[in-house]
mmCIF file of C-alpha atoms and ligand atoms in Angstrom:
data_model
loop_
_atom_site.group_PDB
_atom_site.id
_atom_site.type_symbol
_atom_site.label_atom_id
_atom_site.label_comp_id
_atom_site.label_asym_id
_atom_site.label_seq_id
_atom_site.Cartn_x
_atom_site.Cartn_y
_atom_site.Cartn_z
ATOM 1 C CA MET A 26 -0.087 0.177 0.076
ATOM 2 C CA ALA A 27 0.778 3.456 -0.682
ATOM 3 C CA ILE A 28 -0.104 7.030 -0.352
ATOM 4 C CA ARG A 29 -0.267 8.845 -4.155
ATOM 5 C CA ASN A 30 -0.171 11.883 -5.413
ATOM 6 C CA ILE A 31 -3.490 14.168 -5.412
ATOM 7 C CA LEU A 32 -4.062 16.058 -8.270
ATOM 8 C CA THR A 33 -5.705 19.339 -8.159
ATOM 9 C CA ARG A 34 -8.158 21.577 -9.637
ATOM 10 C CA GLY A 35 -6.471 23.084 -13.003
ATOM 11 C CA GLU A 36 -5.708 19.436 -14.061
ATOM 12 C CA GLU A 37 -7.090 18.175 -17.417
ATOM 13 C CA ILE A 38 -7.720 14.858 -16.406
ATOM 14 C CA LEU A 39 -10.123 16.095 -13.316
ATOM 15 C CA ASN A 40 -12.504 17.290 -15.946
ATOM 16 C CA LYS A 41 -13.085 14.000 -18.193
ATOM 17 C CA LYS A 42 -15.695 11.268 -18.131
ATOM 18 C CA CYS A 43 -14.355 8.537 -16.801
ATOM 19 C CA LYS A 44 -14.676 5.441 -18.466
ATOM 20 C CA PRO A 45 -16.430 1.761 -16.906
ATOM 21 C CA VAL A 46 -14.015 -0.872 -15.019
ATOM 22 C CA LYS A 47 -14.269 -4.008 -17.482
ATOM 23 C CA GLU A 48 -12.613 -6.460 -14.717
ATOM 24 C CA ILE A 49 -11.868 -6.015 -11.402
ATOM 25 C CA THR A 50 -8.150 -6.992 -11.507
ATOM 26 C CA PRO A 51 -5.956 -7.887 -8.253
ATOM 27 C CA HIS A 52 -4.402 -4.346 -9.888
ATOM 28 C CA ILE A 53 -7.582 -2.162 -9.364
ATOM 29 C CA LYS A 54 -8.096 -3.464 -5.775
ATOM 30 C CA GLU A 55 -4.159 -2.317 -4.881
ATOM 31 C CA VAL A 56 -5.058 0.791 -6.467
ATOM 32 C CA MET A 57 -8.187 1.253 -3.778
ATOM 33 C CA ALA A 58 -6.300 0.269 -1.162
ATOM 34 C CA ASP A 59 -3.796 3.154 -2.017
ATOM 35 C CA MET A 60 -6.743 5.314 -2.343
ATOM 36 C CA VAL A 61 -8.065 4.468 1.105
ATOM 37 C CA ASP A 62 -4.320 5.054 2.830
ATOM 38 C CA THR A 63 -4.433 8.242 0.362
ATOM 39 C CA MET A 64 -7.865 9.356 1.706
ATOM 40 C CA ASN A 65 -6.919 8.998 5.283
ATOM 41 C CA ASN A 66 -3.771 10.438 5.180
ATOM 42 C CA ALA A 67 -5.309 13.528 3.973
ATOM 43 C CA ASP A 68 -8.150 13.482 6.241
ATOM 44 C CA GLY A 69 -10.623 13.084 3.619
ATOM 45 C CA VAL A 70 -14.178 11.077 3.644
ATOM 46 C CA GLY A 71 -13.648 10.355 -0.193
ATOM 47 C CA LEU A 72 -11.272 9.693 -3.181
ATOM 48 C CA ALA A 73 -11.927 8.906 -6.579
ATOM 49 C CA ALA A 74 -9.780 7.425 -9.477
ATOM 50 C CA PRO A 75 -9.126 10.503 -11.243
ATOM 51 C CA GLN A 76 -8.023 12.275 -8.581
ATOM 52 C CA ILE A 77 -4.780 10.220 -8.845
ATOM 53 C CA GLY A 78 -4.723 10.322 -12.520
ATOM 54 C CA ILE A 79 -6.815 7.243 -13.257
ATOM 55 C CA MET A 80 -9.565 7.429 -15.620
ATOM 56 C CA LYS A 81 -11.816 4.637 -14.483
ATOM 57 C CA ARG A 82 -15.332 4.464 -12.597
ATOM 58 C CA PHE A 83 -14.742 3.805 -8.737
ATOM 59 C CA PHE A 84 -14.268 5.841 -5.832
ATOM 60 C CA VAL A 85 -13.767 5.027 -2.309
ATOM 61 C CA ALA A 86 -15.876 6.986 0.415
ATOM 62 C CA MET A 87 -16.502 7.199 4.236
ATOM 63 C CA PRO A 88 -20.154 7.637 4.144
ATOM 64 C CA PHE A 89 -20.671 8.093 8.090
ATOM 65 C CA ALA A 90 -17.733 10.024 8.768
ATOM 66 C CA ASP A 91 -19.635 12.880 10.067
ATOM 67 C CA MET A 92 -21.518 10.050 13.349
ATOM 68 C CA GLU A 93 -20.462 10.524 16.928
ATOM 69 C CA GLU A 94 -17.226 9.265 17.858
ATOM 70 C CA ASP A 95 -18.294 5.642 19.336
ATOM 71 C CA ASP A 96 -20.440 5.161 16.378
ATOM 72 C CA GLU A 97 -19.094 1.802 15.154
ATOM 73 C CA ARG A 98 -20.399 2.972 11.266
ATOM 74 C CA ARG A 99 -17.830 6.216 11.160
ATOM 75 C CA ASP A 100 -14.940 3.927 9.699
ATOM 76 C CA LEU A 101 -16.716 1.904 7.481
ATOM 77 C CA VAL A 102 -15.149 2.597 3.827
ATOM 78 C CA LEU A 103 -16.899 1.592 0.726
ATOM 79 C CA TYR A 104 -15.345 0.374 -2.352
ATOM 80 C CA MET A 105 -17.676 1.774 -5.236
ATOM 81 C CA ILE A 106 -17.002 0.273 -8.710
ATOM 82 C CA ASN A 107 -18.894 1.251 -11.574
ATOM 83 C CA PRO A 108 -21.311 3.010 -9.412
ATOM 84 C CA GLU A 109 -24.790 4.312 -11.020
ATOM 85 C CA ILE A 110 -27.577 7.056 -8.827
ATOM 86 C CA THR A 111 -30.669 5.052 -9.775
ATOM 87 C CA ARG A 112 -32.750 7.542 -7.780
ATOM 88 C CA ARG A 113 -32.493 11.095 -6.244
ATOM 89 C CA GLU A 114 -34.933 13.033 -4.111
ATOM 90 C CA GLY A 115 -35.237 15.947 -2.623
ATOM 91 C CA SER A 116 -32.604 18.565 -1.921
ATOM 92 C CA GLN A 117 -30.229 20.048 0.606
ATOM 93 C CA GLU A 118 -27.375 22.439 0.868
ATOM 94 C CA SER A 119 -24.094 21.119 2.261
ATOM 95 C CA ASN A 120 -20.539 22.556 2.671
ATOM 96 C CA GLU A 121 -18.345 20.744 0.865
ATOM 97 C CA GLY A 122 -14.565 20.578 0.528
ATOM 98 C CA CYS A 123 -12.402 18.376 -2.061
ATOM 99 C CA LEU A 124 -8.523 17.206 -1.786
ATOM 100 C CA SER A 125 -8.694 18.253 -4.937
ATOM 101 C CA VAL A 126 -9.334 22.126 -4.530
ATOM 102 C CA PRO A 127 -7.303 22.246 -1.436
ATOM 103 C CA GLY A 128 -8.067 25.293 0.599
ATOM 104 C CA TYR A 129 -11.400 26.090 -0.231
ATOM 105 C CA MET A 130 -14.930 25.003 0.877
ATOM 106 C CA GLY A 131 -17.995 25.477 -1.118
ATOM 107 C CA VAL A 132 -21.805 25.401 -0.628
ATOM 108 C CA VAL A 133 -23.480 22.985 -2.977
ATOM 109 C CA GLU A 134 -26.903 21.902 -3.656
ATOM 110 C CA ARG A 135 -27.513 18.017 -3.583
ATOM 111 C CA PRO A 136 -30.386 15.311 -3.507
ATOM 112 C CA GLU A 137 -31.285 14.573 -0.084
ATOM 113 C CA LYS A 138 -31.891 10.731 -0.497
ATOM 114 C CA ILE A 139 -30.318 9.012 -3.121
ATOM 115 C CA HIS A 140 -30.162 5.196 -3.680
ATOM 116 C CA ILE A 141 -26.887 4.328 -5.377
ATOM 117 C CA LYS A 142 -25.870 0.831 -6.783
ATOM 118 C CA ALA A 143 -21.880 -0.091 -7.390
ATOM 119 C CA LEU A 144 -19.692 -3.798 -7.545
ATOM 120 C CA ASP A 145 -18.186 -4.169 -4.302
ATOM 121 C CA LEU A 146 -14.195 -5.282 -4.445
ATOM 122 C CA ASP A 147 -15.440 -9.231 -5.170
ATOM 123 C CA GLY A 148 -17.674 -8.363 -8.275
ATOM 124 C CA ASN A 149 -20.997 -8.205 -6.030
ATOM 125 C CA GLU A 150 -23.567 -5.517 -7.004
ATOM 126 C CA ARG A 151 -24.692 -3.839 -3.724
ATOM 127 C CA GLU A 152 -27.296 -1.181 -3.380
ATOM 128 C CA TYR A 153 -27.234 1.531 -0.701
ATOM 129 C CA ASP A 154 -30.172 4.306 0.485
ATOM 130 C CA PHE A 155 -28.349 7.063 1.432
ATOM 131 C CA GLU A 156 -28.864 10.602 2.776
ATOM 132 C CA GLY A 157 -27.667 13.964 4.482
ATOM 133 C CA PHE A 158 -23.748 14.070 4.615
ATOM 134 C CA ALA A 159 -23.745 10.010 2.992
ATOM 135 C CA ALA A 160 -25.871 11.232 0.327
ATOM 136 C CA THR A 161 -23.512 14.308 0.020
ATOM 137 C CA VAL A 162 -20.407 12.319 -0.204
ATOM 138 C CA CYS A 163 -21.395 9.751 -2.874
ATOM 139 C CA CYS A 164 -23.017 12.088 -5.223
ATOM 140 C CA HIS A 165 -19.458 14.265 -4.585
ATOM 141 C CA GLU A 166 -17.405 11.382 -5.632
ATOM 142 C CA TYR A 167 -20.019 10.554 -8.691
ATOM 143 C CA ASP A 168 -19.191 14.135 -10.219
ATOM 144 C CA HIS A 169 -15.689 13.216 -10.002
ATOM 145 C CA LEU A 170 -16.363 10.543 -12.489
ATOM 146 C CA GLU A 171 -18.017 12.091 -14.798
ATOM 147 C CA GLY A 172 -15.771 14.597 -14.927
ATOM 148 C CA VAL A 173 -17.288 17.268 -12.602
ATOM 149 C CA LEU A 174 -15.536 19.484 -9.749
ATOM 150 C CA TYR A 175 -18.161 20.261 -6.641
ATOM 151 C CA SER A 176 -16.538 23.895 -6.846
ATOM 152 C CA GLU A 177 -18.393 23.983 -10.748
ATOM 153 C CA ARG A 178 -21.544 23.479 -8.778
ATOM 154 C CA ALA A 179 -21.323 25.633 -6.177
ATOM 155 C CA LYS A 180 -23.537 28.226 -5.413
ATOM 156 C CA GLU A 181 -20.809 30.031 -3.110
ATOM 157 C CA MET A 182 -16.931 29.246 -2.977
ATOM 158 C CA MET A 183 -15.146 30.555 0.445
ATOM 159 C CA THR A 184 -11.500 29.727 1.791
ATOM 160 C CA ASN A 185 -11.101 27.453 4.793
ATOM 161 C CA GLU A 186 -10.037 30.562 6.971
ATOM 162 C CA GLU A 187 -13.651 32.550 5.819
ATOM 163 C CA TYR A 188 -15.866 29.217 6.808
ATOM 164 C CA THR A 189 -13.759 29.004 10.075
ATOM 165 C CA ARG A 190 -14.647 32.611 10.487
ATOM 166 C CA ARG A 191 -18.343 31.591 9.613
ATOM 167 C CA GLN A 192 -18.795 28.644 12.009
ATOM 168 C CA GLU A 193 -17.530 30.493 14.866
ATOM 169 C CA ALA A 194 -19.830 33.285 14.253
ATOM 170 C CA GLU A 195 -22.771 31.106 13.688
ATOM 171 C CA ASN A 196 -21.890 29.115 16.917
ATOM 172 C CA GLU A 197 -21.721 32.393 19.099
ATOM 173 C CA GLU A 198 -25.112 33.346 17.575
ATOM 174 C CA GLU A 199 -26.596 29.961 18.767
ATOM 175 C CA ASN A 200 -25.133 30.518 22.555
HETATM 176 ZN ZN1 ZN U 253 -13.533 15.803 -4.577
#
């Protein structure tokens, strides 16, 4: 396993549509293991193949990373190969960041609930219903496979500093 280099905004490859995986080879499994290491190393909650320069349709994600520390789902890592979002319902606004857009956060409108299916590492078809944060994470990663960065969808972009200031101001209002 190894830490891979994460490409950042401006690299052409991040705006290209990825191709389906034809066969889940040992090589792909190794790449996905590297992606988990790379994601964890960078404190991310998702990483898609094009972000490390591979134009194939797969991503890794931690859809429950927002759960309380004692929630066992918090560390769950999903391996999504050839994912398809087959249902989108409602809408929500969330604050998103991306390892390929370092230093920024943005406000993005996403579906509130999704149904997503994908192959896992063993080639089994899996289906999930996600809502809230988990839905946002999967939509964000899925977008990478379509060549779309969240910053291209965001209603508003801000630097990490601006975001922190805003959170602090909101917390003060609540207290
Ligand atoms: Zn991203």
